GROMACS .gro file of C-alpha atoms in nm:
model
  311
    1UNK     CA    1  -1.736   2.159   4.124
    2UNK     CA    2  -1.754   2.172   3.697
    3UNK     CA    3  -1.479   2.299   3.615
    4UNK     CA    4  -1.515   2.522   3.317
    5UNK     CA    5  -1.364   2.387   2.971
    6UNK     CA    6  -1.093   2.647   2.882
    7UNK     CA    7  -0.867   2.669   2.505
    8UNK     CA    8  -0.612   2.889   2.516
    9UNK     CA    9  -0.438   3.094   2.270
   10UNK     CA   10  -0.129   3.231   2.344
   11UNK     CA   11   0.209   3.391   2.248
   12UNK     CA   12   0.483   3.221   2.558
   13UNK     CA   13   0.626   3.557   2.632
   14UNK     CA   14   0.692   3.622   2.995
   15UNK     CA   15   0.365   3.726   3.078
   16UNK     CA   16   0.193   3.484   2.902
   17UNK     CA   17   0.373   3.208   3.114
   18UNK     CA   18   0.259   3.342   3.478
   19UNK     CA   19  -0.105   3.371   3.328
   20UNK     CA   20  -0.035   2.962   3.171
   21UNK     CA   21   0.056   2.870   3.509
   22UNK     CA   22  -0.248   3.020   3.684
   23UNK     CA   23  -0.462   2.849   3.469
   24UNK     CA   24  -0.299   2.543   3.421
   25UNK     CA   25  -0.319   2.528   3.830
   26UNK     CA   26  -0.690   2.666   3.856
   27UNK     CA   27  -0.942   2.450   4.046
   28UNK     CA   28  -1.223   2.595   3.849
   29UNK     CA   29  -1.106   2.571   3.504
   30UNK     CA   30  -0.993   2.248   3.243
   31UNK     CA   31  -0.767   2.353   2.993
   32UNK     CA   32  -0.816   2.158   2.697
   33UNK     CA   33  -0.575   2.266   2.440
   34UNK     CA   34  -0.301   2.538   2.399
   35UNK     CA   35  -0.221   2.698   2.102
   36UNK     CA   36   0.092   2.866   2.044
   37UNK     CA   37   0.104   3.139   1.790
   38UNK     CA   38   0.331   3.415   1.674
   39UNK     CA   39   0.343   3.706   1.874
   40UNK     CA   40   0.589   3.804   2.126
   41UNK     CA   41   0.847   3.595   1.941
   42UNK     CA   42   0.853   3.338   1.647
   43UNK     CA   43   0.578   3.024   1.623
   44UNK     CA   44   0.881   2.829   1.643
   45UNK     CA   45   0.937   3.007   1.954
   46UNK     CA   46   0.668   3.031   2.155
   47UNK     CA   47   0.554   2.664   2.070
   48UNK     CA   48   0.861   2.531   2.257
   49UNK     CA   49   0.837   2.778   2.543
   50UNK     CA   50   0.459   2.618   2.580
   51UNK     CA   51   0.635   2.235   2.611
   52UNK     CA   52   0.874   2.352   2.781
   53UNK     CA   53   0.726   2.524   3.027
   54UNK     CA   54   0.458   2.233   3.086
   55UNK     CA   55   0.748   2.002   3.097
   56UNK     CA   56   0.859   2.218   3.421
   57UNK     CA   57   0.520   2.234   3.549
   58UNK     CA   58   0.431   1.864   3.456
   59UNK     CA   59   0.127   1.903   3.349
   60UNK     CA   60  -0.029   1.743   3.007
   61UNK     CA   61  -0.263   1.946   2.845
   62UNK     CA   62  -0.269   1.919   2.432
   63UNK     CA   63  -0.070   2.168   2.254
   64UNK     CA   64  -0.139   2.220   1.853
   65UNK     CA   65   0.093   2.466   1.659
   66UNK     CA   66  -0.097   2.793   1.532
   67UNK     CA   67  -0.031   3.070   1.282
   68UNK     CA   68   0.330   3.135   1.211
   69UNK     CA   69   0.205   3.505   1.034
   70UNK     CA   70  -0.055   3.733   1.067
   71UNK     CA   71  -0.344   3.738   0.842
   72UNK     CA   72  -0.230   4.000   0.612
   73UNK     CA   73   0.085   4.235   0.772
   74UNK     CA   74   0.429   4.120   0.845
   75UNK     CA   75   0.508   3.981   1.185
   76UNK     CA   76   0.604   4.164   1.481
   77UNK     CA   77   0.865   4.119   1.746
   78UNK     CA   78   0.906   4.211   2.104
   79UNK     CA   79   1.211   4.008   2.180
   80UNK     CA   80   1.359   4.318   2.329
   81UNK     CA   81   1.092   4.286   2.586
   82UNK     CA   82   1.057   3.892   2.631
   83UNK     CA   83   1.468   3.805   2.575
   84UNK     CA   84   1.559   3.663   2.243
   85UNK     CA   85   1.348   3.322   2.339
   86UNK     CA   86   1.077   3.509   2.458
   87UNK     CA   87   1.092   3.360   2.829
   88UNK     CA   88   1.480   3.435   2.888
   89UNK     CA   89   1.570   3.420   3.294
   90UNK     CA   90   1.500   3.096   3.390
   91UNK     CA   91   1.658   2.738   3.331
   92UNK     CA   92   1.321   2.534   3.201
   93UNK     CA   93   1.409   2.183   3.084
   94UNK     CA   94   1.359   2.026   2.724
   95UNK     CA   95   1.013   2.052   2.568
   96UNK     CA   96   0.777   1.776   2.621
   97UNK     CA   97   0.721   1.711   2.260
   98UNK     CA   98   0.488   1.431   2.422
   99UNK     CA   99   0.221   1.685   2.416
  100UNK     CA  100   0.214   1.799   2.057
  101UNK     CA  101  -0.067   1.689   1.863
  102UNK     CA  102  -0.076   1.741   1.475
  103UNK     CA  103  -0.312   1.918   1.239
  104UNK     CA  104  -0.451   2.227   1.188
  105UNK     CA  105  -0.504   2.501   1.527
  106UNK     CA  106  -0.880   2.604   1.414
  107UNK     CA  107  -0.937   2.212   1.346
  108UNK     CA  108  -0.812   2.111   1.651
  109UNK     CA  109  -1.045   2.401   1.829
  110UNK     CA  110  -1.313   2.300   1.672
  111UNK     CA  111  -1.293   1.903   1.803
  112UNK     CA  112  -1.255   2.036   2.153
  113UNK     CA  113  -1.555   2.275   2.095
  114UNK     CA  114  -1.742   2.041   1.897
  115UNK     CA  115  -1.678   1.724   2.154
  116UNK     CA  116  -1.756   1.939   2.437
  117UNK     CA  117  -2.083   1.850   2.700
  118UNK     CA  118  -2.108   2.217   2.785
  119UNK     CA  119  -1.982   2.547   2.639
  120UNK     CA  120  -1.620   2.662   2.554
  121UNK     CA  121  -1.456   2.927   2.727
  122UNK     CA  122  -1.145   3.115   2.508
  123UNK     CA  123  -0.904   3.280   2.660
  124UNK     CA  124  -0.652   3.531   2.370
  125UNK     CA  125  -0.358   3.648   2.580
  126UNK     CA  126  -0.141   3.693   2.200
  127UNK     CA  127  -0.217   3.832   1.829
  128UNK     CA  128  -0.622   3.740   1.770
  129UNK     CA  129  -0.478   3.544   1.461
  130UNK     CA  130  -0.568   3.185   1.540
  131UNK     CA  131  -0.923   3.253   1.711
  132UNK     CA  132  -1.016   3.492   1.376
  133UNK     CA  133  -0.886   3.161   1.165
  134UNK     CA  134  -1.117   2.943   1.338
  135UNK     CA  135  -1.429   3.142   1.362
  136UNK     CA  136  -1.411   3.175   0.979
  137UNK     CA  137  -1.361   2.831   0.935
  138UNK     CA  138  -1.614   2.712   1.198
  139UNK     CA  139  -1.890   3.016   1.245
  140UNK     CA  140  -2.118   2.746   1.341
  141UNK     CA  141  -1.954   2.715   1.679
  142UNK     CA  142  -2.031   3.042   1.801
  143UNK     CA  143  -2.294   2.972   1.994
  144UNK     CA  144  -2.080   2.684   2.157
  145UNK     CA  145  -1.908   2.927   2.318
  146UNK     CA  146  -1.949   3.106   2.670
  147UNK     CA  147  -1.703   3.354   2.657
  148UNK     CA  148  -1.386   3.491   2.498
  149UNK     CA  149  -1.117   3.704   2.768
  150UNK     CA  150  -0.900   3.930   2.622
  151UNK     CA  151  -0.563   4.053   2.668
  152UNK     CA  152  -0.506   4.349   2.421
  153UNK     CA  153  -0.647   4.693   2.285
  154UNK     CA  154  -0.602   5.026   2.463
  155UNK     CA  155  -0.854   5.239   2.628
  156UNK     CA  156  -0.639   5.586   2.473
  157UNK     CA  157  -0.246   5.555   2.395
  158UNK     CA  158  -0.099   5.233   2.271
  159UNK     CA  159   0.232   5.075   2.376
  160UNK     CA  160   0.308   5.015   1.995
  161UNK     CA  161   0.225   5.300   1.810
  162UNK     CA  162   0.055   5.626   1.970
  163UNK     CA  163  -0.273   5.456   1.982
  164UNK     CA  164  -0.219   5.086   1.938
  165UNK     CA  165  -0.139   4.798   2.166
  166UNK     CA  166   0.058   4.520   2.098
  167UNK     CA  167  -0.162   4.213   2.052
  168UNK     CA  168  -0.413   4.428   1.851
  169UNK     CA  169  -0.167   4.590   1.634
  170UNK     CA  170  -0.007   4.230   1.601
  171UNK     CA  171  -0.260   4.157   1.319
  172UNK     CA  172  -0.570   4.422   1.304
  173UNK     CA  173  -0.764   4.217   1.071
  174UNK     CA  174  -0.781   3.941   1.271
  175UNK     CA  175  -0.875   4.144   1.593
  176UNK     CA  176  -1.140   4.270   1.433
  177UNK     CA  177  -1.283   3.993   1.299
  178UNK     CA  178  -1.270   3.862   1.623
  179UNK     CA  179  -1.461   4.167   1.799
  180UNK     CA  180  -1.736   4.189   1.525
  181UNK     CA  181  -1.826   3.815   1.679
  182UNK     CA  182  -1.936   4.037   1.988
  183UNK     CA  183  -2.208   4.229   1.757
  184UNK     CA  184  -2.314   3.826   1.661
  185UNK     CA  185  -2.371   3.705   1.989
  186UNK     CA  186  -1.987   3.641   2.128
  187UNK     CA  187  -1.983   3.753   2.467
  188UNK     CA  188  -1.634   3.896   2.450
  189UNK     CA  189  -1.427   4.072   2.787
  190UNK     CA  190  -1.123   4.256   2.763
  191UNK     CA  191  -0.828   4.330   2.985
  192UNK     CA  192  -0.709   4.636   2.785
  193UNK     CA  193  -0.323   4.774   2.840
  194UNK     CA  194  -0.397   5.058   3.105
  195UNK     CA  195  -0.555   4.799   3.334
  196UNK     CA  196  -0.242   4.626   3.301
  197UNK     CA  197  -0.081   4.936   3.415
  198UNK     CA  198  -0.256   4.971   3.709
  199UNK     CA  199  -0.217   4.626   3.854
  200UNK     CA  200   0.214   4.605   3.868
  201UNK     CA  201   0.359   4.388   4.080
  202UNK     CA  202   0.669   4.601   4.256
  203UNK     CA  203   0.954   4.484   4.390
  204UNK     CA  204   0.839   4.354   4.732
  205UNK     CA  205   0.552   4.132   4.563
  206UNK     CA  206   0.853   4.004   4.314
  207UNK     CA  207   1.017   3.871   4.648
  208UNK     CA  208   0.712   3.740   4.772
  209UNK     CA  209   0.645   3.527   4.494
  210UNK     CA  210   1.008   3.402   4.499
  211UNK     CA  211   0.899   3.249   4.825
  212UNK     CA  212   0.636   3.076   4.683
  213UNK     CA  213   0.833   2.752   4.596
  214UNK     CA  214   1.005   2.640   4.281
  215UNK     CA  215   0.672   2.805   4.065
  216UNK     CA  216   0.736   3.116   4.231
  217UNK     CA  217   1.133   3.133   4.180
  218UNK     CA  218   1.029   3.040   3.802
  219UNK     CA  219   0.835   3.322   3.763
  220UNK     CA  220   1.049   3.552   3.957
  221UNK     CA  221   1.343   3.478   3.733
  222UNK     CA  222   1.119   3.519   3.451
  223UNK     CA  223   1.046   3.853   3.567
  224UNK     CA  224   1.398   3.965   3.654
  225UNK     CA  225   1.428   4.013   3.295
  226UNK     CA  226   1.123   4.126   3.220
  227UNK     CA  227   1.245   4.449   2.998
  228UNK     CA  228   0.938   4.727   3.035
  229UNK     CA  229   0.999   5.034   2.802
  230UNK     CA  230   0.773   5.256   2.919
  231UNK     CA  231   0.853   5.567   3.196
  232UNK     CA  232   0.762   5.391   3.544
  233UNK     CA  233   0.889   5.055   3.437
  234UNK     CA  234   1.132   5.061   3.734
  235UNK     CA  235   0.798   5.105   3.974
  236UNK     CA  236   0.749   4.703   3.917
  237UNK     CA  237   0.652   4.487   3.643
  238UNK     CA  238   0.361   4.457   3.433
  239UNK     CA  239   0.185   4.133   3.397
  240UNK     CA  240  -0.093   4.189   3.182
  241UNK     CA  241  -0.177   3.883   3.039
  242UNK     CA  242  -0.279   3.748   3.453
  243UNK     CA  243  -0.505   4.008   3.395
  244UNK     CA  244  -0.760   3.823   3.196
  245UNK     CA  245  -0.731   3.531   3.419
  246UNK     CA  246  -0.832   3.745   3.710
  247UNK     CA  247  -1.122   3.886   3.484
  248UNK     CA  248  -1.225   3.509   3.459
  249UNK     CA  249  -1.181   3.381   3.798
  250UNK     CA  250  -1.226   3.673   3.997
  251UNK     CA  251  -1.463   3.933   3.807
  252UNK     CA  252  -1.507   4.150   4.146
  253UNK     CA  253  -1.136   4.240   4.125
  254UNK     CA  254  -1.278   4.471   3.837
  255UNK     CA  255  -1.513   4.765   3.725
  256UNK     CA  256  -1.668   4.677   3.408
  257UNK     CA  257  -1.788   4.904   3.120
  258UNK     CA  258  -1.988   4.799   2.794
  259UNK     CA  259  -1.828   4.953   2.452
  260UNK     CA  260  -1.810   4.920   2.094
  261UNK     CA  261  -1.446   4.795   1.983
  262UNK     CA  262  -1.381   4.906   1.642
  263UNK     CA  263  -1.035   4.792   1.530
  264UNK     CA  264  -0.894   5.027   1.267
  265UNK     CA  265  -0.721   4.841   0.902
  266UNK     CA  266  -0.732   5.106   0.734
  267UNK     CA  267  -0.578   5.465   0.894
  268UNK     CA  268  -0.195   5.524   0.795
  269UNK     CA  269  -0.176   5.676   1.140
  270UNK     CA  270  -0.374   5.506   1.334
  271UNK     CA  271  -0.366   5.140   1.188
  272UNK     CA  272  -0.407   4.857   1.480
  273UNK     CA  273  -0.593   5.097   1.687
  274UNK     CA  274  -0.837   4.950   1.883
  275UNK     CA  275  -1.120   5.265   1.945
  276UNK     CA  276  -1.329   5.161   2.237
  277UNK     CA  277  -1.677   5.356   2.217
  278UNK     CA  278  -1.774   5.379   2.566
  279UNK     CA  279  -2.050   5.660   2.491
  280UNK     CA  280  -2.213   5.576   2.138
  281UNK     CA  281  -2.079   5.823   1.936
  282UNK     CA  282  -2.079   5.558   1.691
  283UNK     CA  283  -2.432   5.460   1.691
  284UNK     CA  284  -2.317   5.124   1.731
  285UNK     CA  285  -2.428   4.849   1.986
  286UNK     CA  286  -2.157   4.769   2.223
  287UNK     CA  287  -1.951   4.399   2.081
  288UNK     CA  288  -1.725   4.389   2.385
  289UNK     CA  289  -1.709   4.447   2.829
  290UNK     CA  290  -1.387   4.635   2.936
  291UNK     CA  291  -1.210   4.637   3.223
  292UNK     CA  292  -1.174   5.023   3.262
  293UNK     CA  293  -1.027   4.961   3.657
  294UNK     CA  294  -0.854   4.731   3.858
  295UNK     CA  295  -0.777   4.804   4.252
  296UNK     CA  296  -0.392   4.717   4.271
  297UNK     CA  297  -0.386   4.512   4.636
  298UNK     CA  298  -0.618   4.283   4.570
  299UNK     CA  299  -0.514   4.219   4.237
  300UNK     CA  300  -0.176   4.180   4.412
  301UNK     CA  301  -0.396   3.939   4.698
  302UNK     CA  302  -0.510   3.734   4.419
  303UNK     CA  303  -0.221   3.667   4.196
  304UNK     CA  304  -0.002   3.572   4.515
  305UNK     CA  305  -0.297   3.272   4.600
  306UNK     CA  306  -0.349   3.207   4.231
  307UNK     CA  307   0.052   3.132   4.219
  308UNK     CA  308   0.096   2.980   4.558
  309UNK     CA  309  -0.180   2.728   4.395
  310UNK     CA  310   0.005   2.580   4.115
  311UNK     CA  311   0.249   2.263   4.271
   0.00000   0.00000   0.00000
């Protein structure tokens, strides 16, 4: 089997660590490099939660430091979600500094796209900061690429602001940097936030993936402390960032809809939205695929093997 080359950018973050693990463990995917950015927490954060939690999982994939700020806002923080480190509940050991290569995040990206037999897969499960940083730098590589997944936007009403989602919101200028690539030949899909509504994992599924071994009692102590805000957060726990992992390795899991993503910089209201023009109303061609509809059990089917995978 080839696996498929994979660079990850991410923001380590509770979620962020189950999708890590999936991917780390995947039989049809090589992760090449990691790159830590701000997001859920601090850089100086989340790049220790990513040696860290390799250190627990023992595996050695590359890990380069990336932005420590957005583009052009101030940082955001959802340590009230994540726990103060951003992946509070769980005992990991010290970070395997082993791991961390020096230099530049969109230089590094570049050598693994650049070095690369065969196209580049991205995955963004954090702010779009580091991707939009290397694209600029490196526009030539765009048609290295096979495809970028997406964790972020909202198909209506954000979980940030009325309208805006987190990772978007994070830094709006580089989101939409990133999603005008799609109008220039980046093949771009997106696990937007009500997908990651519809695929919790409750209660029951939390036990079952304690039973899964050591992997699973990480992540179920991870998730024991997972703090959700919204209304039905005691119905289970969202895990959104799996979702673009699932979009990768198991498409059928999904319905699928073409749209134009226009990420608004500009709107005092609605600044960080992400408006996803399903209908052309526009008159734009559509830059992204969205994931408009996940069916919960088999999501639930999935993510259970995907875990039970990763020894």
């Amino acid at each position: 089997m080839n696996k498929k080359p994979l660079i990850i950018s991410t923001d380590p973050g509770i979620d962020d660590a189950v999708c890590l693990t999936i991917a780390l463990f995947a039989k049809e995917l090589d992760v090449k490099l990691i790159v830590p950015t701000w997001g859920n927490v601090s850089l100086e954060k989340t790049l220790n939660n990513t040696l860290r939690l390799q250190a627990f999982l023992g595996t050695k994939v590359p890990v380069v430091a990336g932005a420590k700020l957005p583009l052009v806002k101030e940082a955001i923080d959802a340590s009230e979600v994540h726990g103060a480190s951003g992946m509070d509940g769980f005992d990991f050991p010290e970070a395997d500094q082993s791991l961390l290569v020096e230099g530049l995040a969109a230089t590094k990206i570049h050598e693994v796209v650049s070095q690369s037999p065969e196209k580049v897969t991205l995955m963004q499960i954090g702010p779009a900061t580091d991707f939009a940083l290397y694209f600029r730098q490196y526009p030539e590589d765009l048609d290295k690429i096979d495809r970028l997944y997406i964790m972020g936007g909202a198909l209506g009403r954000g979980n940030y602001g009325p309208y805006d989602e987190y990772n978007v919101s994070g830094d709006p200028e580089a989101a939409k940097i990133v999603f005008d690539l799609g109008a220039k030949g980046l093949d771009i899909y997106v696990a937007p936030l009500e997908v990651g509504n519809q695929a919790f994992v409750d209660a029951a599924s939390l036990e079952e993936i304690k039973a899964l071994g050591r992997v699973g009692e990480m992540i179920y102590g991870l998730n024991s402390q997972y703090e959700l805000n919204d209304a039905d957060a005691d119905a289970g726990k969202r895990i959104y960032d799996a979702l673009t992992a699932a979009m990768l390795l198991e498409p059928d899991l999904f319905e699928v809809k073409e749209a134009y993503v226009a990420v608004d910089t500009k709107g005092p209201y609605t600044y960080g939205a992400s408006v996803m023009d399903f209908e052309g109303f526009f008159g734009k061609k559509a830059n992204a695929k969205i994931a408009v509809k996940v069916d919960r059990q088999p999501f639930k089917n999935w993510l259970l093997a995907a875990i039970a995978q990763a020894k």
